[in-house]
């Protein structure tokens, strides 16, 4: 470490306490050794087999490299330069990066494999008992493990039970080398290090390193190479492009060249930062076509590039810290996920790319903290829109798949909430684990189609995409090769924003009008969890569709989850099942068991195992002790003939050691009463009713979503909510009506006024008429229109039906009678009677669209017919028919 | 020879026009009120705004629901390449949820070049679908599900619809479900929890008005003047077509035809028949062509059946009719034979056949569906004892007898007289 004395490692002691837990606990400050976990299943044995391959070899390798790990980069500098050139070039030729990457990967893995062997040996003999590999089937469970671990000891450095060895395998590869290339010589250094050093690896959530405080989940700049002297300083403050001093004055950024300017240095000087986009004079001039250069700096002063500039010219990298740990030898390492700039993607920079845009990749690497420079801030579009200060802000909306060169939107949930961050979207965890797993299998990578994230590269045939063995295969293939431009450049009008907000899918920030129910659910769940013995805990929730039953329960669970994270209540596991999504009611056992234990077994086996767990109280695994909350949506679908499924499930909570809490949701109020008494006595005790929303509530729901968007007339919302409240009280309906109304208004504005200025200005409210139209469309069968527009004979037949009905008072008639009536009508009004068979055809056509209900046409004169709509509707539709005015007299 | 080829070309041009929904439906699209532009707006807005929609296309058969949808989807595929994947299901084939989901998974796999496994279970497939919806949504790809014969999907537990619509409640998915049905009450068939998730956009397809039909007619039938056709031929052809359209007789026929069913498909069938009758010698359409088409499409199958009946069969029918008039609601072969004998005894007709011959005639009538068994039960018992009913109304029978050339006068008498 002689080379970098400044980088004193003060981190672990300064590890910041997360206040609300045990503030007194000093142990959390000290690195905690990973908890030894019971060895996990067979893979470990598999590893043993590998170990026979010469364990000693790596040991003999270069010692000094390991001693001075920071020296290594220097040695490789020459090569890196080359690499750099290479990667530069690769941007120019679209083909190139592919090849380059593939070959590198192969190199790397080979190297990994050999290292891995050494490690495996080591991990066996060594003291640490961390399981070394992740059986694939356990991924989901493991994830839970991880979550609950961190939930239990949020302060202490987290030590996920992931394989250390594998983590370490890659440490060096990426240390200072280009992302694309791997230096071969690392291998020996690598393996050697791990052998010499004690096998402790300590994970942290937060590290103070070289004066900077880094946390898991932060974004950082990463050194690309040992900087040449001139570039070695990392200016925190950007200099003005005109006066070349930083100073305290307000600077403005050009939206085109991203250069900074003092307000006062501009000609003419600006007083305030203007609203909207601002482009500097140089760029404007350049746009016109003039060749303008920026003023050169005064003699003796060098133009210092900021980190941002370096990053955007790919002299630096940005990365997202996934996890951090201290190696046994005291070096700090972290696992990062790279960001790339648009130029580094296969497709290159697109016109719609923003200046500060980055893509998140699915490429991970372990690097030393040494190469981290300092923080940058990569933000989601929402955050980016708000942030307007600082130079190290970047914009990231898409993930870039480095293997398939495809883009994908980032799921917003990833960055939004803490929970999502922690488990960091299932995919991520799988990614790293599986990529590690691959190397264990000692598989030569096939150049073309191997992927780090493919778990089963050892199998001969590509797995089917729709067969799920814990994971769907090949989904990573999906992704646009090119982000469509119109999506990025599109500025939403007010109405479009309103439509987006009214989407059923968009989760509102607050859930109005269900506070009472949610409190009740919360207290129920809390009470059930906190009891030492949860006896017979079962809650039945009922209410008509669209009254927020499932949503309320889920939001309660979310808030409880955060309480678990905060440590105020005991951890529990939560299983959510939808009855309508099960292939058969019995399948529920399988699903429950899979959710709890992560294995897939047949439902009979699952029932047996679940019975063991809940009835006999056999606990296997540390997690089984936790209370389990089972949410069954659409409970009525589980009713079988002998109702055994429901009985079993509802019987478990009554057992003394089950620790099972069942929340059932269904539409009908009297479902328990319809069931066998032994079931209703178990289920019907605690009930919660979600009544239909009344119009004020609906209005509140709609307007809370539309807050700040002023496109609806006030009465329009009220009208919609009153209408829905009168019919069903279904919030989904109300939202859909409003969305449809907005759509109609949008259509009206865009199509009908396309040439006038109205569309451009975005004016035009959603009016009553639009809501009216939407309601019409949703609630009214279009039969009247169809009757009005049906053929002449059709109208006559309908009239005859009504006439027949009035005459006889019977709803049902036969074709023969109808034909008689029709022929009477025709002859007395000068129409030509078309013949029986034609008439039959006409009748059947009307029957097809269910204006009439009729039997099959082959019954001919015995065919029974009936009007499907009230005769008044027919009368209304046909009374003012222009072609056949005489119809009216038969319709009264 | 050259002239001949022109005629052939004109004929094939007309035919291809009639069979091509694009040509027929395109001109109806310009107005903002047309279903085409409405549907296109809905789908494209859910592509660009990344939202989920479910739309029902309703309307009587032959009103161009599928055709317009095809047009819209085709246009959007051009407009947004690589952003739409279309999944097509038909209610007649995939009304079973299990196989419908499998088909969805298969088509999704095909679309994205993934490996598909037939062995995947219902759960696997439905989870795969949900996962694909999410992934595609993230990649700005819209999945358009087209459910033809939508009402068939609304049978049973509606698992497919539920899981589809429920998956669409999540923010990341981006899908459009389009149901096509000729049942106007299709949305009422949905279970209430499914209906609550359905977004209830409805488009109603109506048959064109008479004026529109005429316009279509004119547009389809007139040849392009400035094209490869000889100018004078095209002009002459168009003039003749105009003449026909102006003809009073033609108008009558045309109206008579549309009276029955004014849908576009029905109209096109008429045109196709007429065009196919075109005389290649002259190379022009004539009024007679339309007349032939009209009579060949509008047939009276029952009356034609009667024309081909033998005298004995007519006797049997008349006897059945007489029995019916006597309010003898149930009759079988034996009772008919009794009546037949009565008739023979009282009128001393010349045609009296043996019982087994009558039985043959009786069976023949059953095969032609002029009479039928009243119940489907009793397959085991012999034909003679099963109750039968007349499937032709007395008025038709009357008409048929009149049209029958060699009908014995006695039969007319029997028809008219009671007892």
mmCIF file of N, CA and C in Angstrom, chain A residues 398 408-409 464-466 468 472 474-475 477-480 486-487 496 499 503 505 578 580-583 590 600 634 636-637 730 732-733 736 739 743 747 752 777 789 791-793 834 836-838 842 845 848-850 859-861, chain B residues 32 37 41-42 48-49 51-53 61 80 113-117 122-125 127-128 132 135 137-140 157 159 162 166 169-170 182-184 193 195-197 199 201-202 206 259-261 300 302 324 390-391 393 395-396:
data_model
loop_
_atom_site.group_PDB
_atom_site.id
_atom_site.type_symbol
_atom_site.label_atom_id
_atom_site.label_comp_id
_atom_site.label_asym_id
_atom_site.label_seq_id
_atom_site.Cartn_x
_atom_site.Cartn_y
_atom_site.Cartn_z
ATOM 1 N N UNK A 398 -33.038 3.508 -19.048
ATOM 2 C CA UNK A 398 -33.084 2.201 -19.699
ATOM 3 C C UNK A 398 -31.960 1.302 -19.220
ATOM 4 N N UNK A 408 -34.148 -1.963 -22.470
ATOM 5 C CA UNK A 408 -35.364 -2.263 -21.749
ATOM 6 C C UNK A 408 -35.568 -1.141 -20.739
ATOM 7 N N UNK A 409 -36.791 -0.768 -20.577
ATOM 8 C CA UNK A 409 -37.060 0.246 -19.568
ATOM 9 C C UNK A 409 -36.710 -0.295 -18.199
ATOM 10 N N UNK A 464 -36.751 -24.644 -22.826
ATOM 11 C CA UNK A 464 -37.922 -23.977 -23.375
ATOM 12 C C UNK A 464 -38.254 -22.756 -22.549
ATOM 13 N N UNK A 465 -38.755 -21.757 -23.222
ATOM 14 C CA UNK A 465 -38.987 -20.494 -22.535
ATOM 15 C C UNK A 465 -40.176 -20.575 -21.597
ATOM 16 N N UNK A 466 -41.150 -21.344 -21.973
ATOM 17 C CA UNK A 466 -42.349 -21.302 -21.144
ATOM 18 C C UNK A 466 -42.376 -22.396 -20.091
ATOM 19 N N UNK A 468 -41.147 -23.568 -16.718
ATOM 20 C CA UNK A 468 -40.523 -22.823 -15.638
ATOM 21 C C UNK A 468 -39.896 -23.801 -14.659
ATOM 22 N N UNK A 472 -37.747 -18.340 -16.069
ATOM 23 C CA UNK A 472 -38.032 -18.463 -17.490
ATOM 24 C C UNK A 472 -36.753 -18.194 -18.267
ATOM 25 N N UNK A 474 -34.519 -17.127 -21.486
ATOM 26 C CA UNK A 474 -34.500 -16.379 -22.728
ATOM 27 C C UNK A 474 -35.276 -15.087 -22.694
ATOM 28 N N UNK A 475 -35.860 -14.758 -21.551
ATOM 29 C CA UNK A 475 -36.633 -13.515 -21.516
ATOM 30 C C UNK A 475 -35.712 -12.315 -21.692
ATOM 31 N N UNK A 477 -33.757 -11.898 -23.851
ATOM 32 C CA UNK A 477 -33.672 -11.590 -25.267
ATOM 33 C C UNK A 477 -34.585 -10.447 -25.651
ATOM 34 N N UNK A 478 -35.659 -10.356 -24.916
ATOM 35 C CA UNK A 478 -36.661 -9.367 -25.294
ATOM 36 C C UNK A 478 -36.148 -7.985 -24.949
ATOM 37 N N UNK A 479 -36.284 -7.126 -25.857
ATOM 38 C CA UNK A 479 -35.815 -5.787 -25.612
ATOM 39 C C UNK A 479 -35.690 -5.122 -26.952
ATOM 40 N N UNK A 480 -35.917 -3.854 -26.978
ATOM 41 C CA UNK A 480 -35.867 -3.206 -28.273
ATOM 42 C C UNK A 480 -34.419 -3.010 -28.664
ATOM 43 N N UNK A 486 -40.053 8.435 -30.777
ATOM 44 C CA UNK A 486 -41.218 9.258 -30.423
ATOM 45 C C UNK A 486 -41.556 9.141 -28.936
ATOM 46 N N UNK A 487 -41.134 8.027 -28.347
ATOM 47 C CA UNK A 487 -41.438 7.879 -26.933
ATOM 48 C C UNK A 487 -40.641 8.877 -26.114
ATOM 49 N N UNK A 496 -53.230 13.655 -21.878
ATOM 50 C CA UNK A 496 -52.497 12.392 -21.874
ATOM 51 C C UNK A 496 -51.976 12.069 -20.485
ATOM 52 N N UNK A 499 -54.799 10.763 -18.601
ATOM 53 C CA UNK A 499 -55.090 9.387 -18.963
ATOM 54 C C UNK A 499 -54.134 8.443 -18.266
ATOM 55 N N UNK A 503 -55.044 5.393 -15.366
ATOM 56 C CA UNK A 503 -54.844 3.973 -15.646
ATOM 57 C C UNK A 503 -55.047 3.162 -14.383
ATOM 58 N N UNK A 505 -53.584 0.582 -13.789
ATOM 59 C CA UNK A 505 -52.306 0.014 -13.395
ATOM 60 C C UNK A 505 -51.486 0.976 -12.553
ATOM 61 N N UNK A 578 -53.938 -16.406 -6.031
ATOM 62 C CA UNK A 578 -55.208 -16.042 -6.637
ATOM 63 C C UNK A 578 -55.919 -17.302 -7.103
ATOM 64 N N UNK A 580 -58.284 -17.828 -9.036
ATOM 65 C CA UNK A 580 -58.653 -17.944 -10.439
ATOM 66 C C UNK A 580 -57.444 -18.230 -11.319
ATOM 67 N N UNK A 581 -56.276 -18.115 -10.741
ATOM 68 C CA UNK A 581 -55.098 -18.372 -11.553
ATOM 69 C C UNK A 581 -54.556 -19.769 -11.328
ATOM 70 N N UNK A 582 -55.241 -20.515 -10.513
ATOM 71 C CA UNK A 582 -54.811 -21.893 -10.303
ATOM 72 C C UNK A 582 -55.466 -22.770 -11.366
ATOM 73 N N UNK A 583 -54.715 -23.756 -11.801
ATOM 74 C CA UNK A 583 -55.288 -24.643 -12.807
ATOM 75 C C UNK A 583 -56.414 -25.454 -12.194
ATOM 76 N N UNK A 590 -49.593 -27.013 -3.871
ATOM 77 C CA UNK A 590 -48.301 -26.951 -4.534
ATOM 78 C C UNK A 590 -47.754 -25.532 -4.511
ATOM 79 N N UNK A 600 -40.611 -27.547 -6.036
ATOM 80 C CA UNK A 600 -41.828 -27.904 -6.759
ATOM 81 C C UNK A 600 -42.091 -29.385 -6.600
ATOM 82 N N UNK A 634 -59.967 -14.407 -4.526
ATOM 83 C CA UNK A 634 -61.014 -15.197 -5.198
ATOM 84 C C UNK A 634 -61.163 -16.561 -4.529
ATOM 85 N N UNK A 636 -63.663 -18.128 -3.540
ATOM 86 C CA UNK A 636 -64.786 -18.988 -3.931
ATOM 87 C C UNK A 636 -64.395 -19.989 -5.009
ATOM 88 N N UNK A 637 -63.305 -19.730 -5.686
ATOM 89 C CA UNK A 637 -62.883 -20.653 -6.729
ATOM 90 C C UNK A 637 -62.296 -21.936 -6.141
ATOM 91 N N UNK A 730 -68.134 0.546 -8.309
ATOM 92 C CA UNK A 730 -66.878 -0.096 -8.671
ATOM 93 C C UNK A 730 -65.878 0.992 -9.068
ATOM 94 N N UNK A 732 -62.968 0.732 -10.317
ATOM 95 C CA UNK A 732 -62.333 0.509 -11.612
ATOM 96 C C UNK A 732 -63.201 1.098 -12.721
ATOM 97 N N UNK A 733 -64.503 0.882 -12.584
ATOM 98 C CA UNK A 733 -65.404 1.411 -13.599
ATOM 99 C C UNK A 733 -65.320 2.924 -13.657
ATOM 100 N N UNK A 736 -62.210 3.944 -15.300
ATOM 101 C CA UNK A 736 -62.228 3.653 -16.722
ATOM 102 C C UNK A 736 -63.113 4.634 -17.468
ATOM 103 N N UNK A 739 -61.190 7.732 -17.853
ATOM 104 C CA UNK A 739 -60.109 7.601 -18.823
ATOM 105 C C UNK A 739 -60.674 7.587 -20.233
ATOM 106 N N UNK A 743 -60.086 10.033 -23.283
ATOM 107 C CA UNK A 743 -59.668 9.550 -24.585
ATOM 108 C C UNK A 743 -60.558 10.120 -25.674
ATOM 109 N N UNK A 747 -59.384 12.422 -28.644
ATOM 110 C CA UNK A 747 -59.666 12.090 -30.038
ATOM 111 C C UNK A 747 -60.351 13.252 -30.733
ATOM 112 N N UNK A 752 -60.659 16.228 -34.890
ATOM 113 C CA UNK A 752 -61.612 17.168 -35.461
ATOM 114 C C UNK A 752 -61.015 18.563 -35.592
ATOM 115 N N UNK A 777 -71.167 4.215 -23.674
ATOM 116 C CA UNK A 777 -70.432 3.123 -24.283
ATOM 117 C C UNK A 777 -70.264 1.971 -23.292
ATOM 118 N N UNK A 789 -80.238 0.140 -37.793
ATOM 119 C CA UNK A 789 -79.499 0.019 -39.043
ATOM 120 C C UNK A 789 -79.654 -1.345 -39.694
ATOM 121 N N UNK A 791 -81.339 -4.549 -41.741
ATOM 122 C CA UNK A 791 -81.929 -4.529 -43.084
ATOM 123 C C UNK A 791 -83.443 -4.394 -42.987
ATOM 124 N N UNK A 792 -84.011 -4.094 -44.125
ATOM 125 C CA UNK A 792 -85.443 -3.823 -44.197
ATOM 126 C C UNK A 792 -86.262 -5.010 -43.696
ATOM 127 N N UNK A 793 -85.863 -6.180 -44.154
ATOM 128 C CA UNK A 793 -86.595 -7.364 -43.717
ATOM 129 C C UNK A 793 -86.411 -7.589 -42.230
ATOM 130 N N UNK A 834 -91.042 -12.230 -48.853
ATOM 131 C CA UNK A 834 -89.804 -12.760 -49.424
ATOM 132 C C UNK A 834 -89.731 -14.270 -49.494
ATOM 133 N N UNK A 836 -90.359 -18.100 -47.224
ATOM 134 C CA UNK A 836 -90.071 -18.607 -45.886
ATOM 135 C C UNK A 836 -88.584 -18.757 -45.609
ATOM 136 N N UNK A 837 -87.888 -19.268 -46.576
ATOM 137 C CA UNK A 837 -86.485 -19.568 -46.312
ATOM 138 C C UNK A 837 -85.670 -18.303 -46.102
ATOM 139 N N UNK A 838 -85.976 -17.303 -46.885
ATOM 140 C CA UNK A 838 -85.299 -16.027 -46.710
ATOM 141 C C UNK A 838 -85.595 -15.456 -45.330
ATOM 142 N N UNK A 842 -83.127 -14.372 -42.222
ATOM 143 C CA UNK A 842 -83.126 -13.077 -41.541
ATOM 144 C C UNK A 842 -83.256 -13.268 -40.034
ATOM 145 N N UNK A 845 -80.040 -14.428 -38.537
ATOM 146 C CA UNK A 845 -79.043 -13.347 -38.442
ATOM 147 C C UNK A 845 -79.306 -12.512 -37.199
ATOM 148 N N UNK A 848 -78.132 -14.310 -34.264
ATOM 149 C CA UNK A 848 -76.692 -14.319 -34.059
ATOM 150 C C UNK A 848 -76.226 -13.149 -33.227
ATOM 151 N N UNK A 849 -76.785 -11.990 -33.505
ATOM 152 C CA UNK A 849 -76.349 -10.846 -32.713
ATOM 153 C C UNK A 849 -77.196 -10.690 -31.465
ATOM 154 N N UNK A 850 -77.963 -11.707 -31.170
ATOM 155 C CA UNK A 850 -78.718 -11.781 -29.923
ATOM 156 C C UNK A 850 -79.733 -10.655 -29.750
ATOM 157 N N UNK A 859 -84.567 -26.158 -37.458
ATOM 158 C CA UNK A 859 -85.899 -26.531 -36.957
ATOM 159 C C UNK A 859 -87.024 -25.907 -37.771
ATOM 160 N N UNK A 860 -86.588 -25.007 -38.630
ATOM 161 C CA UNK A 860 -87.522 -24.375 -39.557
ATOM 162 C C UNK A 860 -88.789 -23.858 -38.861
ATOM 163 N N UNK A 861 -89.908 -24.415 -39.227
ATOM 164 C CA UNK A 861 -91.144 -23.774 -38.757
ATOM 165 C C UNK A 861 -91.383 -24.039 -37.288
ATOM 166 N N UNK B 32 -63.268 11.062 -39.509
ATOM 167 C CA UNK B 32 -62.876 10.753 -38.129
ATOM 168 C C UNK B 32 -63.916 9.909 -37.398
ATOM 169 N N UNK B 37 -60.526 4.848 -37.960
ATOM 170 C CA UNK B 37 -59.684 5.847 -37.311
ATOM 171 C C UNK B 37 -59.845 5.806 -35.800
ATOM 172 N N UNK B 41 -56.748 4.993 -33.459
ATOM 173 C CA UNK B 41 -56.371 5.929 -32.411
ATOM 174 C C UNK B 41 -56.223 5.217 -31.077
ATOM 175 N N UNK B 42 -57.175 4.352 -30.790
ATOM 176 C CA UNK B 42 -57.114 3.655 -29.496
ATOM 177 C C UNK B 42 -55.866 2.802 -29.383
ATOM 178 N N UNK B 48 -48.231 4.322 -27.858
ATOM 179 C CA UNK B 48 -47.349 5.454 -27.575
ATOM 180 C C UNK B 48 -47.399 5.860 -26.111
ATOM 181 N N UNK B 49 -48.556 5.700 -25.493
ATOM 182 C CA UNK B 49 -48.637 6.143 -24.105
ATOM 183 C C UNK B 49 -48.426 4.999 -23.137
ATOM 184 N N UNK B 51 -50.046 2.274 -22.293
ATOM 185 C CA UNK B 51 -51.097 1.896 -21.370
ATOM 186 C C UNK B 51 -51.814 0.650 -21.880
ATOM 187 N N UNK B 52 -52.629 0.123 -21.016
ATOM 188 C CA UNK B 52 -53.363 -1.084 -21.351
ATOM 189 C C UNK B 52 -54.781 -0.726 -21.742
ATOM 190 N N UNK B 53 -55.307 -1.467 -22.663
ATOM 191 C CA UNK B 53 -56.673 -1.211 -23.074
ATOM 192 C C UNK B 53 -57.340 -2.521 -23.396
ATOM 193 N N UNK B 61 -72.572 -10.180 -38.182
ATOM 194 C CA UNK B 61 -71.594 -10.843 -39.041
ATOM 195 C C UNK B 61 -71.514 -10.163 -40.387
ATOM 196 N N UNK B 80 -45.150 1.378 -36.558
ATOM 197 C CA UNK B 80 -44.265 1.123 -35.407
ATOM 198 C C UNK B 80 -43.614 -0.239 -35.588
ATOM 199 N N UNK B 113 -38.725 -15.708 -30.932
ATOM 200 C CA UNK B 113 -37.723 -16.743 -31.185
ATOM 201 C C UNK B 113 -37.241 -17.415 -29.900
ATOM 202 N N UNK B 114 -38.190 -17.822 -29.114
ATOM 203 C CA UNK B 114 -37.829 -18.558 -27.910
ATOM 204 C C UNK B 114 -38.215 -20.018 -28.106
ATOM 205 N N UNK B 115 -37.609 -20.817 -27.307
ATOM 206 C CA UNK B 115 -37.935 -22.241 -27.377
ATOM 207 C C UNK B 115 -39.277 -22.471 -26.701
ATOM 208 N N UNK B 116 -40.108 -23.252 -27.349
ATOM 209 C CA UNK B 116 -41.423 -23.509 -26.759
ATOM 210 C C UNK B 116 -41.526 -24.969 -26.372
ATOM 211 N N UNK B 117 -42.130 -25.197 -25.236
ATOM 212 C CA UNK B 117 -42.305 -26.576 -24.821
ATOM 213 C C UNK B 117 -43.773 -26.891 -24.716
ATOM 214 N N UNK B 122 -50.372 -25.484 -17.110
ATOM 215 C CA UNK B 122 -51.196 -24.270 -17.112
ATOM 216 C C UNK B 122 -50.522 -23.156 -16.317
ATOM 217 N N UNK B 123 -50.024 -23.517 -15.147
ATOM 218 C CA UNK B 123 -49.362 -22.515 -14.301
ATOM 219 C C UNK B 123 -48.166 -21.914 -15.003
ATOM 220 N N UNK B 124 -47.361 -22.813 -15.552
ATOM 221 C CA UNK B 124 -46.162 -22.351 -16.239
ATOM 222 C C UNK B 124 -46.527 -21.368 -17.319
ATOM 223 N N UNK B 125 -47.503 -21.754 -18.110
ATOM 224 C CA UNK B 125 -47.858 -20.907 -19.234
ATOM 225 C C UNK B 125 -48.411 -19.577 -18.772
ATOM 226 N N UNK B 127 -47.810 -18.060 -15.981
ATOM 227 C CA UNK B 127 -46.742 -17.237 -15.428
ATOM 228 C C UNK B 127 -45.811 -16.726 -16.513
ATOM 229 N N UNK B 128 -45.623 -17.575 -17.490
ATOM 230 C CA UNK B 128 -44.798 -17.144 -18.611
ATOM 231 C C UNK B 128 -45.428 -15.944 -19.302
ATOM 232 N N UNK B 132 -43.828 -12.373 -19.688
ATOM 233 C CA UNK B 132 -43.607 -11.791 -21.010
ATOM 234 C C UNK B 132 -44.261 -10.418 -21.107
ATOM 235 N N UNK B 135 -41.911 -8.052 -19.438
ATOM 236 C CA UNK B 135 -40.684 -7.802 -20.182
ATOM 237 C C UNK B 135 -40.967 -6.963 -21.425
ATOM 238 N N UNK B 137 -43.410 -5.000 -21.903
ATOM 239 C CA UNK B 137 -43.761 -3.646 -21.508
ATOM 240 C C UNK B 137 -42.515 -2.820 -21.263
ATOM 241 N N UNK B 138 -41.545 -3.450 -20.620
ATOM 242 C CA UNK B 138 -40.312 -2.716 -20.332
ATOM 243 C C UNK B 138 -39.549 -2.405 -21.604
ATOM 244 N N UNK B 139 -39.725 -3.244 -22.587
ATOM 245 C CA UNK B 139 -38.998 -3.011 -23.830
ATOM 246 C C UNK B 139 -39.825 -2.207 -24.824
ATOM 247 N N UNK B 140 -40.851 -1.542 -24.338
ATOM 248 C CA UNK B 140 -41.718 -0.724 -25.200
ATOM 249 C C UNK B 140 -42.389 -1.550 -26.268
ATOM 250 N N UNK B 157 -65.066 -20.703 -16.541
ATOM 251 C CA UNK B 157 -64.565 -19.848 -15.465
ATOM 252 C C UNK B 157 -63.842 -18.618 -15.965
ATOM 253 N N UNK B 159 -60.894 -18.176 -17.066
ATOM 254 C CA UNK B 159 -59.554 -18.041 -16.491
ATOM 255 C C UNK B 159 -58.643 -17.228 -17.380
ATOM 256 N N UNK B 162 -59.445 -13.613 -17.215
ATOM 257 C CA UNK B 162 -59.102 -13.062 -15.906
ATOM 258 C C UNK B 162 -57.604 -12.864 -15.789
ATOM 259 N N UNK B 166 -56.005 -9.318 -15.540
ATOM 260 C CA UNK B 166 -55.395 -9.026 -14.251
ATOM 261 C C UNK B 166 -53.928 -8.669 -14.441
ATOM 262 N N UNK B 169 -53.225 -5.136 -15.197
ATOM 263 C CA UNK B 169 -53.384 -4.111 -14.159
ATOM 264 C C UNK B 169 -52.042 -3.607 -13.661
ATOM 265 N N UNK B 170 -50.983 -4.247 -14.073
ATOM 266 C CA UNK B 170 -49.696 -3.806 -13.542
ATOM 267 C C UNK B 170 -49.103 -2.747 -14.457
ATOM 268 N N UNK B 182 -69.989 -11.111 -32.565
ATOM 269 C CA UNK B 182 -71.203 -10.637 -33.213
ATOM 270 C C UNK B 182 -72.334 -10.585 -32.199
ATOM 271 N N UNK B 183 -72.064 -11.042 -30.983
ATOM 272 C CA UNK B 183 -73.107 -10.937 -29.962
ATOM 273 C C UNK B 183 -73.041 -9.573 -29.328
ATOM 274 N N UNK B 184 -74.162 -8.894 -29.357
ATOM 275 C CA UNK B 184 -74.154 -7.538 -28.825
ATOM 276 C C UNK B 184 -74.003 -7.535 -27.310
ATOM 277 N N UNK B 193 -66.180 -10.165 -11.815
ATOM 278 C CA UNK B 193 -64.820 -9.733 -11.504
ATOM 279 C C UNK B 193 -63.992 -9.548 -12.762
ATOM 280 N N UNK B 195 -65.424 -8.577 -15.625
ATOM 281 C CA UNK B 195 -65.995 -7.382 -16.221
ATOM 282 C C UNK B 195 -65.435 -6.120 -15.568
ATOM 283 N N UNK B 196 -65.221 -6.231 -14.279
ATOM 284 C CA UNK B 196 -64.693 -5.069 -13.571
ATOM 285 C C UNK B 196 -63.297 -4.706 -14.065
ATOM 286 N N UNK B 197 -62.561 -5.693 -14.526
ATOM 287 C CA UNK B 197 -61.212 -5.426 -15.010
ATOM 288 C C UNK B 197 -61.177 -5.061 -16.483
ATOM 289 N N UNK B 199 -61.858 -2.921 -19.731
ATOM 290 C CA UNK B 199 -62.005 -1.464 -19.783
ATOM 291 C C UNK B 199 -63.147 -0.997 -20.670
ATOM 292 N N UNK B 201 -64.117 -0.518 -23.728
ATOM 293 C CA UNK B 201 -64.246 0.271 -24.933
ATOM 294 C C UNK B 201 -65.012 -0.585 -25.929
ATOM 295 N N UNK B 202 -65.977 0.051 -26.564
ATOM 296 C CA UNK B 202 -66.760 -0.726 -27.520
ATOM 297 C C UNK B 202 -66.807 0.020 -28.829
ATOM 298 N N UNK B 206 -71.578 -1.256 -38.017
ATOM 299 C CA UNK B 206 -72.918 -1.352 -38.583
ATOM 300 C C UNK B 206 -72.822 -1.544 -40.086
ATOM 301 N N UNK B 259 -82.384 -5.822 -48.993
ATOM 302 C CA UNK B 259 -83.445 -5.923 -47.995
ATOM 303 C C UNK B 259 -83.205 -7.089 -47.062
ATOM 304 N N UNK B 260 -82.638 -8.115 -47.649
ATOM 305 C CA UNK B 260 -82.411 -9.302 -46.858
ATOM 306 C C UNK B 260 -81.308 -9.059 -45.833
ATOM 307 N N UNK B 261 -80.228 -8.519 -46.294
ATOM 308 C CA UNK B 261 -79.095 -8.344 -45.402
ATOM 309 C C UNK B 261 -78.193 -7.297 -46.018
ATOM 310 N N UNK B 300 -84.663 -20.803 -52.555
ATOM 311 C CA UNK B 300 -85.655 -21.267 -51.595
ATOM 312 C C UNK B 300 -85.477 -22.763 -51.455
ATOM 313 N N UNK B 302 -86.315 -25.143 -49.517
ATOM 314 C CA UNK B 302 -87.419 -26.067 -49.237
ATOM 315 C C UNK B 302 -88.285 -26.274 -50.474
ATOM 316 N N UNK B 324 -102.078 -33.018 -39.214
ATOM 317 C CA UNK B 324 -101.807 -31.860 -38.379
ATOM 318 C C UNK B 324 -103.049 -30.989 -38.246
ATOM 319 N N UNK B 390 -93.652 -32.403 -39.450
ATOM 320 C CA UNK B 390 -93.437 -31.782 -40.746
ATOM 321 C C UNK B 390 -92.533 -30.565 -40.572
ATOM 322 N N UNK B 391 -91.549 -30.432 -41.465
ATOM 323 C CA UNK B 391 -90.649 -29.286 -41.356
ATOM 324 C C UNK B 391 -90.933 -28.239 -42.427
ATOM 325 N N UNK B 393 -93.929 -25.552 -43.880
ATOM 326 C CA UNK B 393 -95.221 -24.985 -43.502
ATOM 327 C C UNK B 393 -96.237 -25.244 -44.621
ATOM 328 N N UNK B 395 -98.241 -23.360 -46.094
ATOM 329 C CA UNK B 395 -98.244 -22.392 -47.190
ATOM 330 C C UNK B 395 -97.196 -22.761 -48.219
ATOM 331 N N UNK B 396 -96.013 -23.144 -47.720
ATOM 332 C CA UNK B 396 -94.947 -23.534 -48.630
ATOM 333 C C UNK B 396 -95.334 -24.793 -49.396
#
